[in-house]
C-alpha cells in the first residue's frame, strides 16, 4: 500500500521560528511548533485532533506531529474561509 504522503527524513522541527519559505512541505513539526505556527494553543490542537478537526496530524514514536505542508494548507484554508472585502465597487 502506498501513501499519498512521503515521510520526511529531515530533523523534527521543534521551533516555529526556524520555519521559512525554503523549509520543505514534508518536514515534520512538533505539536509545540505547530501551535506557534497556527496561533492555537497546544491544548486546542489536541482537542481538534480528538474531534477530527484542525490540521492533519499523526503519531510518530508516540508523539503528535504534523507535516509542514499540511499546516500550510490548514492556514490557507483558514484564510480563505475568513477573508472579506477586496471589492472595488
Short mmCIF file of C-alpha atoms in Angstrom, two decimals:
data_model
loop_
_atom_site.label_atom_id
_atom_site.label_comp_id
_atom_site.label_asym_id
_atom_site.label_seq_id
_atom_site.Cartn_x
_atom_site.Cartn_y
_atom_site.Cartn_z
CA UNK A 1 0.00 0.00 0.00
CA UNK A 2 1.41 3.39 -0.92
CA UNK A 3 0.57 6.63 0.81
CA UNK A 4 -0.08 9.95 -0.84
CA UNK A 5 2.36 11.45 1.65
CA UNK A 6 6.04 10.81 1.89
CA UNK A 7 7.52 10.88 5.35
CA UNK A 8 10.39 13.23 5.86
CA UNK A 9 13.86 12.33 6.98
CA UNK A 10 14.53 15.95 7.90
CA UNK A 11 15.15 16.84 11.51
CA UNK A 12 11.98 17.28 13.51
CA UNK A 13 11.11 20.98 13.73
CA UNK A 14 10.65 21.95 17.37
CA UNK A 15 10.65 25.75 16.95
CA UNK A 16 8.28 27.54 14.56
CA UNK A 17 10.81 30.38 14.26
CA UNK A 18 13.04 28.03 12.26
CA UNK A 19 10.38 27.63 9.54
CA UNK A 20 10.76 29.75 6.42
CA UNK A 21 9.66 29.65 2.78
CA UNK A 22 12.50 27.24 1.95
CA UNK A 23 11.50 24.70 4.59
CA UNK A 24 10.15 21.68 2.67
CA UNK A 25 6.49 20.71 2.96
CA UNK A 26 7.45 17.18 4.02
CA UNK A 27 9.29 18.44 7.12
CA UNK A 28 7.76 17.17 10.35
CA UNK A 29 6.72 19.63 13.06
CA UNK A 30 6.12 19.00 16.77
CA UNK A 31 2.81 19.96 18.34
CA UNK A 32 4.50 22.85 20.19
CA UNK A 33 5.89 24.31 16.96
CA UNK A 34 2.57 23.64 15.19
CA UNK A 35 0.77 25.58 17.93
CA UNK A 36 3.04 28.57 17.41
CA UNK A 37 2.73 28.29 13.61
CA UNK A 38 -1.10 28.21 13.69
CA UNK A 39 -1.50 30.55 16.67
CA UNK A 40 -3.50 27.87 18.51
CA UNK A 41 -2.64 26.52 21.93
CA UNK A 42 -1.28 23.00 22.26
CA UNK A 43 -4.48 22.15 24.12
CA UNK A 44 -6.60 23.36 21.22
CA UNK A 45 -4.60 21.28 18.74
CA UNK A 46 -5.01 18.22 20.98
CA UNK A 47 -8.75 18.89 21.23
CA UNK A 48 -9.03 19.35 17.45
CA UNK A 49 -7.15 16.09 16.89
CA UNK A 50 -9.55 14.25 19.22
CA UNK A 51 -12.54 15.74 17.39
CA UNK A 52 -11.11 15.04 13.94
CA UNK A 53 -10.75 18.75 13.18
CA UNK A 54 -7.82 21.07 12.58
CA UNK A 55 -4.69 20.32 10.61
CA UNK A 56 -3.85 16.73 9.68
CA UNK A 57 -1.64 15.06 12.27
CA UNK A 58 -0.31 11.62 13.09
CA UNK A 59 1.66 9.79 15.74
CA UNK A 60 5.35 9.16 15.24
CA UNK A 61 7.06 7.27 18.03
CA UNK A 62 4.16 8.17 20.30
CA UNK A 63 4.37 11.92 19.59
CA UNK A 64 1.82 14.00 17.72
CA UNK A 65 3.49 15.50 14.65
CA UNK A 66 2.36 17.47 11.62
CA UNK A 67 3.66 17.73 8.07
CA UNK A 68 4.56 21.34 7.38
CA UNK A 69 2.66 21.19 4.08
CA UNK A 70 -0.50 20.20 5.97
CA UNK A 71 -0.05 23.12 8.37
CA UNK A 72 0.40 25.48 5.42
CA UNK A 73 -2.74 24.10 3.75
CA UNK A 74 -4.67 24.49 7.01
CA UNK A 75 -3.59 28.12 7.31
CA UNK A 76 -4.55 28.81 3.67
CA UNK A 77 -7.99 27.28 4.30
CA UNK A 78 -8.45 29.42 7.43
CA UNK A 79 -7.53 32.50 5.43
CA UNK A 80 -9.88 31.63 2.57
CA UNK A 81 -12.75 30.92 4.96
CA UNK A 82 -12.37 34.22 6.79
CA UNK A 83 -11.26 36.78 4.19
CA UNK A 84 -13.74 39.54 3.41
CA UNK A 85 -13.72 42.65 1.26
CA UNK A 86 -11.48 43.43 -1.65
CA UNK A 87 -14.29 44.68 -3.83
CA UNK A 88 -13.63 47.93 -5.64
CA UNK A 89 -17.33 48.72 -6.05
#
